[in-house]
Short mmCIF file of C-alpha atoms and ligand atoms in Angstrom, two decimals:
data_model
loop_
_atom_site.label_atom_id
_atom_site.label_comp_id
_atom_site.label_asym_id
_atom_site.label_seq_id
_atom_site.Cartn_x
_atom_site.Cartn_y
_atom_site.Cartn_z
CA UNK Y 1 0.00 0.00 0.00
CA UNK Y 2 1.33 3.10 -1.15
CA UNK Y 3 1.23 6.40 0.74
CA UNK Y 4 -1.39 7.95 -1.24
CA UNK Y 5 -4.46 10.04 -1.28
CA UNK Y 6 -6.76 7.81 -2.45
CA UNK Y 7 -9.90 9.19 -4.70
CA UNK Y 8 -12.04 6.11 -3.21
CA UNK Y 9 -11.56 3.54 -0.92
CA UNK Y 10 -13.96 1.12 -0.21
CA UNK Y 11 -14.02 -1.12 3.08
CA UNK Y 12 -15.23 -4.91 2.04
CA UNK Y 13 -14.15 -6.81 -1.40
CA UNK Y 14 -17.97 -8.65 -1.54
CA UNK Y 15 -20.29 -9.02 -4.52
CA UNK Y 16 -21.30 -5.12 -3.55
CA UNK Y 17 -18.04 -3.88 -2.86
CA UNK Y 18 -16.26 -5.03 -5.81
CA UNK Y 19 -19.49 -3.67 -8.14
CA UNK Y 20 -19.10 0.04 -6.48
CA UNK Y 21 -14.80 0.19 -6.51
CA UNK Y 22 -15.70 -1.45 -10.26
CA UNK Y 23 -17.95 1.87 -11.16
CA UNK Y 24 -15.61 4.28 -9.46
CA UNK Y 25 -12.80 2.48 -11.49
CA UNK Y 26 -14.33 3.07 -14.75
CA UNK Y 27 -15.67 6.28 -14.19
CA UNK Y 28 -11.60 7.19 -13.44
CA UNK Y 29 -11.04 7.08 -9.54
CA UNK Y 30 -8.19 5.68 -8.31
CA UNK Y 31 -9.48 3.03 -5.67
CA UNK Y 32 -8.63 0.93 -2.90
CA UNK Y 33 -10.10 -1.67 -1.12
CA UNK Y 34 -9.79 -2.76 2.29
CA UNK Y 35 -10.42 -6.25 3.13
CA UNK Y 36 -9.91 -7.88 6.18
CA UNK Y 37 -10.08 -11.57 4.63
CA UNK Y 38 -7.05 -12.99 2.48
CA UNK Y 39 -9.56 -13.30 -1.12
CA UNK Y 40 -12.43 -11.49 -2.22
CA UNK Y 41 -16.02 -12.37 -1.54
CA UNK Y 42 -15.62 -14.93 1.47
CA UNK Y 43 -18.04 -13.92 3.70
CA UNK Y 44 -21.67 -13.35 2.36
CA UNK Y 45 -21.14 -13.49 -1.43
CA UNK Y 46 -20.16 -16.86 -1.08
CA UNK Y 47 -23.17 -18.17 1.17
CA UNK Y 48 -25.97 -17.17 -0.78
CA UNK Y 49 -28.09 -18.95 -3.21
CA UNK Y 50 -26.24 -17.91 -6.21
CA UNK Y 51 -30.04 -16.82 -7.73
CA UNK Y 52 -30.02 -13.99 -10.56
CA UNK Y 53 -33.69 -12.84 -9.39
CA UNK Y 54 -36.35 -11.10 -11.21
CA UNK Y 55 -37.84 -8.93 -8.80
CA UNK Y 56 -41.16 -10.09 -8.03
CA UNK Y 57 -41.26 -9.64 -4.72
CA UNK Y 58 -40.27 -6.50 -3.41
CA UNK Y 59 -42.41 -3.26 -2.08
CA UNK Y 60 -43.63 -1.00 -4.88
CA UNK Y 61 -41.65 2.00 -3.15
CA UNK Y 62 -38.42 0.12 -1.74
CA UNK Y 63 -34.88 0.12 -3.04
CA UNK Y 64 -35.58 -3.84 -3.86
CA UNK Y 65 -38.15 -3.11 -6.60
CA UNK Y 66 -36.03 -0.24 -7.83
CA UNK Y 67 -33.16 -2.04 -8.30
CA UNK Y 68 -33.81 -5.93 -9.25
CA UNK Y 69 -35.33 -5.84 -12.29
CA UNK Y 70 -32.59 -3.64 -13.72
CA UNK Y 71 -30.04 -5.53 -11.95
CA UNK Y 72 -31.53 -9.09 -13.46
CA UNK Y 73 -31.56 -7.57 -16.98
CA UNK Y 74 -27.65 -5.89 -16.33
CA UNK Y 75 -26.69 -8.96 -14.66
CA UNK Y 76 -27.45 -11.05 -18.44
CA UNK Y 77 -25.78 -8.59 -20.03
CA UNK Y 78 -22.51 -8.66 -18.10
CA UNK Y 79 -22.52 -12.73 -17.60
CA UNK Y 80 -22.84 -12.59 -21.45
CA UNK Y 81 -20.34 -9.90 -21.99
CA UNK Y 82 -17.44 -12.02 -19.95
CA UNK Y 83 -18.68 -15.70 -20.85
CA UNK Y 84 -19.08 -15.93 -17.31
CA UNK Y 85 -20.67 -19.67 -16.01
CA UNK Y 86 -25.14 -18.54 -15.82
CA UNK Y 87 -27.52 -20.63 -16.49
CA UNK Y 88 -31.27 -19.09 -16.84
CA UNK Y 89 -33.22 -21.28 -15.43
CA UNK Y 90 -36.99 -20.04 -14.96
CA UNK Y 91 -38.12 -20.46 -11.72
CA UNK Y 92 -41.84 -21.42 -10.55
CA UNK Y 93 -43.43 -20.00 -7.13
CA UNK Y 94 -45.92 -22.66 -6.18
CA UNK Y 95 -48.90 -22.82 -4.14
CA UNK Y 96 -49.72 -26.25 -2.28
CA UNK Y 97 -52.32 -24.77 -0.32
CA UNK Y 98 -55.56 -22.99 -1.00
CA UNK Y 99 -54.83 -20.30 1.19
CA UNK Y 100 -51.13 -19.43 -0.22
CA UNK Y 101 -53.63 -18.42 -3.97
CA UNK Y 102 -54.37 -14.57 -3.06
CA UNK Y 103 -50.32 -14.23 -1.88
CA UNK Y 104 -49.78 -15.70 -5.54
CA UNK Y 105 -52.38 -12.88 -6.23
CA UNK Y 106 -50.39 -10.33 -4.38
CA UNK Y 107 -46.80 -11.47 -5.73
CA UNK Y 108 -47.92 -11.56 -9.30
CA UNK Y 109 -49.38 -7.79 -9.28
CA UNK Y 110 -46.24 -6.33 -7.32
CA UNK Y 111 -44.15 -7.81 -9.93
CA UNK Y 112 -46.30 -6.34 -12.88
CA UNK Y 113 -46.05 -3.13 -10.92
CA UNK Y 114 -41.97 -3.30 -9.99
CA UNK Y 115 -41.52 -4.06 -13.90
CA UNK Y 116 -41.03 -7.47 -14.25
CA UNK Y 117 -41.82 -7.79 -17.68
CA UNK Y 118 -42.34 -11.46 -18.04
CA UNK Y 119 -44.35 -13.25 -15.55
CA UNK Y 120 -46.98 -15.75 -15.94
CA UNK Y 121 -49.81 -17.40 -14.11
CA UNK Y 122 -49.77 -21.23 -14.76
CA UNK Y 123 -51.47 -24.33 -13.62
CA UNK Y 124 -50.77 -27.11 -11.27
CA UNK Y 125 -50.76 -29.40 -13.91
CA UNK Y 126 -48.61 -26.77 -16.19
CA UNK Y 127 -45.74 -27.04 -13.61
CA UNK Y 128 -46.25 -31.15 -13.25
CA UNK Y 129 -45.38 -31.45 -16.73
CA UNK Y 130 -42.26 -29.39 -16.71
CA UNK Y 131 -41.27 -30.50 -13.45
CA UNK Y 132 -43.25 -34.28 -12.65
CA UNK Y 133 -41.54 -34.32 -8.98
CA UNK Y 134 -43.27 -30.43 -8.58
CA UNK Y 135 -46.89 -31.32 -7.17
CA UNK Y 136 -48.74 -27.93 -6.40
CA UNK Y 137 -51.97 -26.12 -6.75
CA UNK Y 138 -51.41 -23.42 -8.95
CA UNK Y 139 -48.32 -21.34 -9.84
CA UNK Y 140 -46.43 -18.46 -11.43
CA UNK Y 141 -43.88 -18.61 -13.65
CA UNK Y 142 -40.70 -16.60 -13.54
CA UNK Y 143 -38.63 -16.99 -16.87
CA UNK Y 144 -36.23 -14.51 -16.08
CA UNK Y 145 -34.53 -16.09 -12.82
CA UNK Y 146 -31.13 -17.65 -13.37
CA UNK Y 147 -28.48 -18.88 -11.41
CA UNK Y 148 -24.57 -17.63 -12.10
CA UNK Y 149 -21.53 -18.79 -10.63
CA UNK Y 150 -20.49 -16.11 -8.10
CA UNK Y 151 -16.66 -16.52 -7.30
CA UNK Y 152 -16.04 -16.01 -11.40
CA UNK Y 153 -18.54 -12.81 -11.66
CA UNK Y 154 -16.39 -11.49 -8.35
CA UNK Y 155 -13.49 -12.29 -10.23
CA UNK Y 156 -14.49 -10.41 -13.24
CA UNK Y 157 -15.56 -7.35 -11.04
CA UNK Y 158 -11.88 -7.64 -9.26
CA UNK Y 159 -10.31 -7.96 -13.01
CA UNK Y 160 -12.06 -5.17 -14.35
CA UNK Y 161 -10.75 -2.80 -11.08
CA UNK Y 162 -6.98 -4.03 -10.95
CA UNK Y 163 -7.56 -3.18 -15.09
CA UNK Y 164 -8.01 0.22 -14.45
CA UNK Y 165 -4.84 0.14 -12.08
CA UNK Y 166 -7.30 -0.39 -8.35
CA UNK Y 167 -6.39 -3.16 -5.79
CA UNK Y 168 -7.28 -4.86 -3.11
CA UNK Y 169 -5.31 -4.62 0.20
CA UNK Y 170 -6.18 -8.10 1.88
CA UNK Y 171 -5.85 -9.01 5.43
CA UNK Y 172 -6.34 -5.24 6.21
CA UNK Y 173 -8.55 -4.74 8.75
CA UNK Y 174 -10.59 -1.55 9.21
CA UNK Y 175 -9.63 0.18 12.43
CA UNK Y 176 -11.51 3.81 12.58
CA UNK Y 177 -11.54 7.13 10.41
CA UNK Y 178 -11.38 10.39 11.26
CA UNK Y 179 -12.30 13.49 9.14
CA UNK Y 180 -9.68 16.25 8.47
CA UNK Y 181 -11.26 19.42 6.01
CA UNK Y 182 -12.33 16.99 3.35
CA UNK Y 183 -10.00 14.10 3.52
CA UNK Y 184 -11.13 10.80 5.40
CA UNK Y 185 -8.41 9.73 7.37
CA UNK Y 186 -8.42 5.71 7.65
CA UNK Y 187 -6.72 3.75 10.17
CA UNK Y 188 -6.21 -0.21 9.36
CA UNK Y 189 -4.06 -2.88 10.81
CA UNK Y 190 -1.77 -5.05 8.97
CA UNK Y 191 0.32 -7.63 10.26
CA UNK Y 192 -0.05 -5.97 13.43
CA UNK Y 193 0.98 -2.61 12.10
CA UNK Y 194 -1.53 0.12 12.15
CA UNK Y 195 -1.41 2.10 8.93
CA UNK Y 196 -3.26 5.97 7.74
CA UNK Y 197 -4.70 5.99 4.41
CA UNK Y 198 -6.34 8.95 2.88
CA UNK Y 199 -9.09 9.14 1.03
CA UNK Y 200 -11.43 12.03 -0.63
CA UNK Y 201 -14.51 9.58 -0.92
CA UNK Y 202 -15.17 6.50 1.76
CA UNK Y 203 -17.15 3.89 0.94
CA UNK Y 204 -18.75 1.25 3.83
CA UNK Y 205 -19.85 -1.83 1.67
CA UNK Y 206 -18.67 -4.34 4.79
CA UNK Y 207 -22.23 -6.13 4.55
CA UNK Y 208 -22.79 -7.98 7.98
CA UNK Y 209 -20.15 -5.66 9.62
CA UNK Y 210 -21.69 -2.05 8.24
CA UNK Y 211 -23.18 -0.98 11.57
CA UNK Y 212 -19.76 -2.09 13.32
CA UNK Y 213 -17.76 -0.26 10.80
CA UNK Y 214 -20.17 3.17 11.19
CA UNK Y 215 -19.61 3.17 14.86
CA UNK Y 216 -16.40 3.73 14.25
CA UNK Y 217 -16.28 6.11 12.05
CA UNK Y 218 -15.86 9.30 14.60
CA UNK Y 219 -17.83 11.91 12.33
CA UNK Y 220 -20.88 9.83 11.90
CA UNK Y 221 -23.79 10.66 14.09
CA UNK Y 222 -24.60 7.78 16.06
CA UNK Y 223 -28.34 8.48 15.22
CA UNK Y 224 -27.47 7.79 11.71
CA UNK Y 225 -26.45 3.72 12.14
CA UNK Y 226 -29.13 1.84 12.13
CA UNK Y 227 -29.77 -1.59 14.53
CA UNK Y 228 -28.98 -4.67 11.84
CA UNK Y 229 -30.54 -7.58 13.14
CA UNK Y 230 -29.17 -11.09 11.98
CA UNK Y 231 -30.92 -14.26 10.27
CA UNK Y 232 -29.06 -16.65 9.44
CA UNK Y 233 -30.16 -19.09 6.20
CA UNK Y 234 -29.25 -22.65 6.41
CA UNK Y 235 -28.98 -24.89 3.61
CA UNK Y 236 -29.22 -28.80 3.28
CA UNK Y 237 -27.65 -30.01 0.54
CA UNK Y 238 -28.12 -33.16 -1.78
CA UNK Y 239 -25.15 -33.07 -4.01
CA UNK Y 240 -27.54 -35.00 -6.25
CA UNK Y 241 -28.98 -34.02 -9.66
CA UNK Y 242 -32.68 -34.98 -9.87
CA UNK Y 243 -33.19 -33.88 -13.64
CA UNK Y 244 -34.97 -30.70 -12.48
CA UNK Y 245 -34.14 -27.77 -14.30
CA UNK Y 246 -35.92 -24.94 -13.35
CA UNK Y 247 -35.95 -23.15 -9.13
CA UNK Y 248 -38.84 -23.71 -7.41
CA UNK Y 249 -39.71 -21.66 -4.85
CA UNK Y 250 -42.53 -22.09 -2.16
CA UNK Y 251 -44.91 -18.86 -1.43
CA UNK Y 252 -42.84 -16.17 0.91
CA UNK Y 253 -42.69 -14.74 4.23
CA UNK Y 254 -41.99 -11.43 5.60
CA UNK Y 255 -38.55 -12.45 6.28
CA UNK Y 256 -37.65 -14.78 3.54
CA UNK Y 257 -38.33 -16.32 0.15
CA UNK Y 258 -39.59 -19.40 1.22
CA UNK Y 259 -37.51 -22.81 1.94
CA UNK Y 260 -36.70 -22.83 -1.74
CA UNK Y 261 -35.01 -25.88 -4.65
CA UNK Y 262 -31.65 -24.06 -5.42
CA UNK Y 263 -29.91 -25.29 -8.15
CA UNK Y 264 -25.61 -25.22 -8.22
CA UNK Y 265 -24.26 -24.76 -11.71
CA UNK Y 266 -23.86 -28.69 -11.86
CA UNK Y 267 -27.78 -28.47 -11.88
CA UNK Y 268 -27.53 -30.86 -8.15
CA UNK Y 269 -30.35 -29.63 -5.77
CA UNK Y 270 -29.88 -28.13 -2.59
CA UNK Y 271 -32.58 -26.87 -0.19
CA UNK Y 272 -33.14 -23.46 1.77
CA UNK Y 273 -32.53 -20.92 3.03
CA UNK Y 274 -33.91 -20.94 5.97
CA UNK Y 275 -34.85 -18.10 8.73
CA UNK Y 276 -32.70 -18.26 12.07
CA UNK Y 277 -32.63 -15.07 13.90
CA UNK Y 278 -29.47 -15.22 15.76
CA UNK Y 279 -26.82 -12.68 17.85
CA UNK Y 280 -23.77 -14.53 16.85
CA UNK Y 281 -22.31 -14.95 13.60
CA UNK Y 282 -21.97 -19.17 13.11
CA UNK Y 283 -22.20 -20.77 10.00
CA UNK Y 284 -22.65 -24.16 11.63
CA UNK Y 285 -25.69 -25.99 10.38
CA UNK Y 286 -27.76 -27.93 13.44
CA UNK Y 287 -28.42 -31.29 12.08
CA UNK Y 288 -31.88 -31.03 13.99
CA UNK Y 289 -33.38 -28.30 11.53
CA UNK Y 290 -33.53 -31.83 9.38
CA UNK Y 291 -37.27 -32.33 10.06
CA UNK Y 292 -38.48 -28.59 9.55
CA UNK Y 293 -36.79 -28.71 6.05
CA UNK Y 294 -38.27 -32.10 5.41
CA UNK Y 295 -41.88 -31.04 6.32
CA UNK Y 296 -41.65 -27.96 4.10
CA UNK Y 297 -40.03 -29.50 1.18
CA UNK Y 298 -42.28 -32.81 0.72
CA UNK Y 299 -45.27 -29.98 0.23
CA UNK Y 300 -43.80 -29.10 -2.91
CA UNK Y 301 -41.61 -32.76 -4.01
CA UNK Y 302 -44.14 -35.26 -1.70
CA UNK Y 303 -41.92 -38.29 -3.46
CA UNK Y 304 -38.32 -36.29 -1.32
CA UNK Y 305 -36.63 -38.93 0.23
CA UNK Y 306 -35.07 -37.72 3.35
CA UNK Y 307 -31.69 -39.58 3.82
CA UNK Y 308 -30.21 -37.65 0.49
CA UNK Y 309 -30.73 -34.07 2.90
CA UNK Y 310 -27.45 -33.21 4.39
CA UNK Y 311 -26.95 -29.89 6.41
CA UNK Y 312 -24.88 -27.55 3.75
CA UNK Y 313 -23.86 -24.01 4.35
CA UNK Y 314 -25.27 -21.01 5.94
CA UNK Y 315 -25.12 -17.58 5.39
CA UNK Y 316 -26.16 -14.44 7.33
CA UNK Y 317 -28.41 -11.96 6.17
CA UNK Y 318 -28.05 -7.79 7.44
CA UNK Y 319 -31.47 -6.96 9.11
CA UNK Y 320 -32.81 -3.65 9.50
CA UNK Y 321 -36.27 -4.74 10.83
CA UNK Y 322 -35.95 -7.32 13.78
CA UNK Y 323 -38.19 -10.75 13.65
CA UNK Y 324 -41.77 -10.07 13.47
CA UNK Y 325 -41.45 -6.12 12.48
CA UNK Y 326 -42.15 -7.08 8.81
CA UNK Y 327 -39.95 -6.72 5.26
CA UNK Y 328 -36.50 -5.16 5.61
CA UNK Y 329 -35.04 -3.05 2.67
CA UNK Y 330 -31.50 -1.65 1.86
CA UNK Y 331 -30.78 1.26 3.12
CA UNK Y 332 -28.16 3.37 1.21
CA UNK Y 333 -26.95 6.23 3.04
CA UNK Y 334 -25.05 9.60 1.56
CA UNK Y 335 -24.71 13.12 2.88
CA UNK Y 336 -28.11 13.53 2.10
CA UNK Y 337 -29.20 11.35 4.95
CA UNK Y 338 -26.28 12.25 7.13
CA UNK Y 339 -24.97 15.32 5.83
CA UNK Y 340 -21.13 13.71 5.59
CA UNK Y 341 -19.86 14.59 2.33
CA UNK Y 342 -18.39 11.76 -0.02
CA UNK Y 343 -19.54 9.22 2.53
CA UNK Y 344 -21.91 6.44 1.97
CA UNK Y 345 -23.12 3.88 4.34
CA UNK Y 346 -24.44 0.55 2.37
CA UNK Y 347 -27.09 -1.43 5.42
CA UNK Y 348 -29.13 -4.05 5.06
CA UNK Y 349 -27.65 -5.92 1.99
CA UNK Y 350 -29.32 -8.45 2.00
CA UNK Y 351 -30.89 -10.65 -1.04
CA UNK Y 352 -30.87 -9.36 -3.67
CA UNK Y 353 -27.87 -7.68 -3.83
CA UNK Y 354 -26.18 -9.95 -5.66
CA UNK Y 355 -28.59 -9.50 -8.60
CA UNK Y 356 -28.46 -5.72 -7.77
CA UNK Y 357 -24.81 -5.29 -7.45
CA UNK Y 358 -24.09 -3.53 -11.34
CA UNK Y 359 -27.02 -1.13 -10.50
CA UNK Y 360 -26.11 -0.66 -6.95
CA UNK Y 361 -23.01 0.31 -7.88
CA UNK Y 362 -24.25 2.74 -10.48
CA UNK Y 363 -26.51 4.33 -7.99
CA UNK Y 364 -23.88 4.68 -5.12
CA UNK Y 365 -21.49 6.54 -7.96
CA UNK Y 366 -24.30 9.11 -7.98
CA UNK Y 367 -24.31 9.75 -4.21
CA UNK Y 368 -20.57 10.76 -4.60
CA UNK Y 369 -18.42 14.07 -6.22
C1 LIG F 1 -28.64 -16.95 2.86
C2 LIG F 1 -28.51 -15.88 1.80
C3 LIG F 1 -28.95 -16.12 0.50
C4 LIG F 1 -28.85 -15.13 -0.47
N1 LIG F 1 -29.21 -15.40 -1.75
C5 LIG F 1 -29.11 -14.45 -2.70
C6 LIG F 1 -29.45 -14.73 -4.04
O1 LIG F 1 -29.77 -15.85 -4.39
N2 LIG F 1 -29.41 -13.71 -4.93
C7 LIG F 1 -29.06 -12.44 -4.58
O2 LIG F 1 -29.14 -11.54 -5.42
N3 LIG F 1 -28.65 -12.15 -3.33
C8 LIG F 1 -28.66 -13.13 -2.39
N4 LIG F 1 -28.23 -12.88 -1.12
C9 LIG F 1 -27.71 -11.56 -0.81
C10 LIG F 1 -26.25 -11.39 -1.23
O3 LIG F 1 -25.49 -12.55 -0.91
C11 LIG F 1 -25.69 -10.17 -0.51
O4 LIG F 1 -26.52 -9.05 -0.80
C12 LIG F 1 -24.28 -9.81 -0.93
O5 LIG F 1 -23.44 -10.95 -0.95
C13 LIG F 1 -23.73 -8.79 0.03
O6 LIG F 1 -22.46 -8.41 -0.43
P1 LIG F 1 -21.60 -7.39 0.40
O7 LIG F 1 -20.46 -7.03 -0.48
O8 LIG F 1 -22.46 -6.29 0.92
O9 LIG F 1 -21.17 -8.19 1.71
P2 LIG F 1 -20.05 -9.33 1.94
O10 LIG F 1 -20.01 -10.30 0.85
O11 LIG F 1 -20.29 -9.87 3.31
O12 LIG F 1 -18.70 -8.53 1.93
C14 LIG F 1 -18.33 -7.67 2.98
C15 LIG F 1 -16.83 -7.72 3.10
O13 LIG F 1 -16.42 -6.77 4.07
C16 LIG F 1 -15.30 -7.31 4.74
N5 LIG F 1 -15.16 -6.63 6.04
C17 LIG F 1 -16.04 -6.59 7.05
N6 LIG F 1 -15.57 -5.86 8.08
C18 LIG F 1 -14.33 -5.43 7.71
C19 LIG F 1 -13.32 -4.63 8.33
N7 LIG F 1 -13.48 -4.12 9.58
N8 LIG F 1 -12.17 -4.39 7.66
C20 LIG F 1 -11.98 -4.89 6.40
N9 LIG F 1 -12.90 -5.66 5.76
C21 LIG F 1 -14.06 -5.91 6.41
C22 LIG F 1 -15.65 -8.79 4.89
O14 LIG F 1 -14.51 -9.58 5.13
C23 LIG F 1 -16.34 -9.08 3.57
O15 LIG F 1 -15.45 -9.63 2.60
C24 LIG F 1 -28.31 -13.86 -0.13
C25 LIG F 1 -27.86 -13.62 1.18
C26 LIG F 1 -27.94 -14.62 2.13
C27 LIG F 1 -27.44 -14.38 3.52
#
């Protein structure tokens, strides 16, 4: 690391991260990024479901409808663009009870109104015939939804910054910043040395970590960092390939998209996530959630049999609205919000901001001079 005034730097090399030093990159910044891990995207951009989603679920008014759809379509383009690994896969949100058929309702008209341009309403039997493990009611179908392989888009992101002469400083954990006229002033430790860097705009994309990060940074009003709650998503995995080929997703909660078929780019099924609102981050799976996942899967594929379920991986999803308070969105913060100059605060990344990343990143350029 040079002794520098950087034009950017960005604390956290995930899926968001990367996208946002990417943008400031190719819009001509020079950037750095500080990550406390030895490789890019280890923490939550590697324990997610790897789902390129359309959109269809989000509030009319939230940052989630504004940015999916676009992010879906840019997400194509990009994957396209780099020949990297994305399969589209279609995905089907099924209803195996009468009473999950107006919450079809709902989710179909809020993704007419968020501009999801292809969505369809199909039959039981439709979905049976595509699918014959798939037994459900009725059914929407989702042609846009895709799965891509996440470690090569990082990659790309990371290729396209170090191409426009940015870098990542790894195992460089963010200490505190100060504020001096308009430079930030960032203290980070490295091999046990602690190190200033300077920096005209500062950029908190540490996902799980953002509220930790905000507390320390000394200029920030304390009213201005939100409380990020954590739920953790467990996966059980199959490592088995079932011939199904599109996602299928069970009707949501407030909290998450249902215990959903994922799909790894070797088309072998995994289950989940699930919802476990936790205070410590631990990405052990309990063998005992076994059951729960087996009770909601077998509404959806009643023929499951329950020795292939393994307990997987787990990720941890950013908060903003504790268990029972309802949907949580991102919040984005700039000076606008907290009246810091060249500052932005990224909370609440949770799904989908992988899909979102290209347009997150286009948005965040906006918030900065
Ligand atoms: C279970 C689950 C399933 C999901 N599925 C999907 C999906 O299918 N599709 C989708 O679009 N989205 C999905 N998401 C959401 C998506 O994974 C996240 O929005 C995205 O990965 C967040 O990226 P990030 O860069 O904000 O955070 P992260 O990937 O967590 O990156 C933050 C980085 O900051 C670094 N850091 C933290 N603190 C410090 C510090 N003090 N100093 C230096 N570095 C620091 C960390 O080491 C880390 O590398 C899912 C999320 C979860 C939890």
């Amino acid at each position: 690391m040079t002794e520098n005034i950087y034009d950017a730097v960005i604390i956290g090399a995930g899926v968001i991260g990367l996208a946002v030093s990417r943008k400031l990159a190719l819009e001509g910044k020079e950037v750095l990024i500080i990550e406390e891990q030895g490789q890019v995207g280890s923490v939550t951009s590697s324990r997610n479901s790897g789902v390129i989603h359309a959109g269809v679920y989000y509030d009319k008014n939230s940052l989630k409808a504004k940015f999916c759809p676009e992010g879906n379509r840019r997400m194509y383009d990009y994957c396209n663009s780099r020949s990297i690994p994305h399969i589209n896969t279609g995905k089907f949100i099924v209803a195996t009870s009468n009473n999950e058929i107006e919450k079809l309702e709902n989710i179909y008209n809020q993704a007419k109104d968020a501009g999801v341009i292809n969505i369809d309403k199909v039959s039981g039997n439709y979905i049976s015939n595509k699918e014959p493990l798939v037994k459900c009611i009725e059914g929407l179908y989702v042609p846009s939804s895709g799965i891509v392989d996440t470690s090569l888009l990082m990659r790309s992101y990371l290729g396209d910054i170090e191409d426009k002469g940015g870098m990542v400083s790894y195992n460089t954990h963010f200490e505190y910043a100060d504020l001096s006229k308009d430079l930030f002033k960032i203290t980070v430790t490295q091999n046990n040395e602690k190190i200033e860097i300077n920096s005209r705009i500062l950029i908190n994309a540490t996902g799980i970590f953002a509220e930790k990060v905000a507390n320390n940074f000394f200029f920030l009003d304390k009213s201005d960092i939100p409380k990020t709650y954590f739920a953790k998503g467990n996966y059980f995995e199959t490592s088995k390939n079932f011939g199904i080929k599109h996602l299928i997703y069970p009707v949501p909660n407030d909290a998450s998209l249902g215990l959903h078929l994922g799909l790894d780019m070797s088309m072998s099924v995994r289950f989940g996530p699930d919802v476990e609102w936790t205070e410590d981050i631990n990405y052990n799976v309990n063998k005992d959630r076994e059951e729960m996942f087996y009770n909601d899967i077998i509404k959806y594929i009643p023929s499951l049999d329950r020795s292939l379920l393994k307990p997987g991986y787990s990720g941890i999803r950013p908060k903003l609205k504790n268990k029972g308070e309802g949907k949580s969105d991102f919040r984005i913060d700039s000076v606008n919000e907290h009246g810091v100059l060249n500052l932005v605060n990224l909370f609440g990344m949770e799904s989908p901001g992988l899909t979102s990343s290209l347009v997150i990143a286009d948005y965040v350029y906006g918030l900065v001079s």
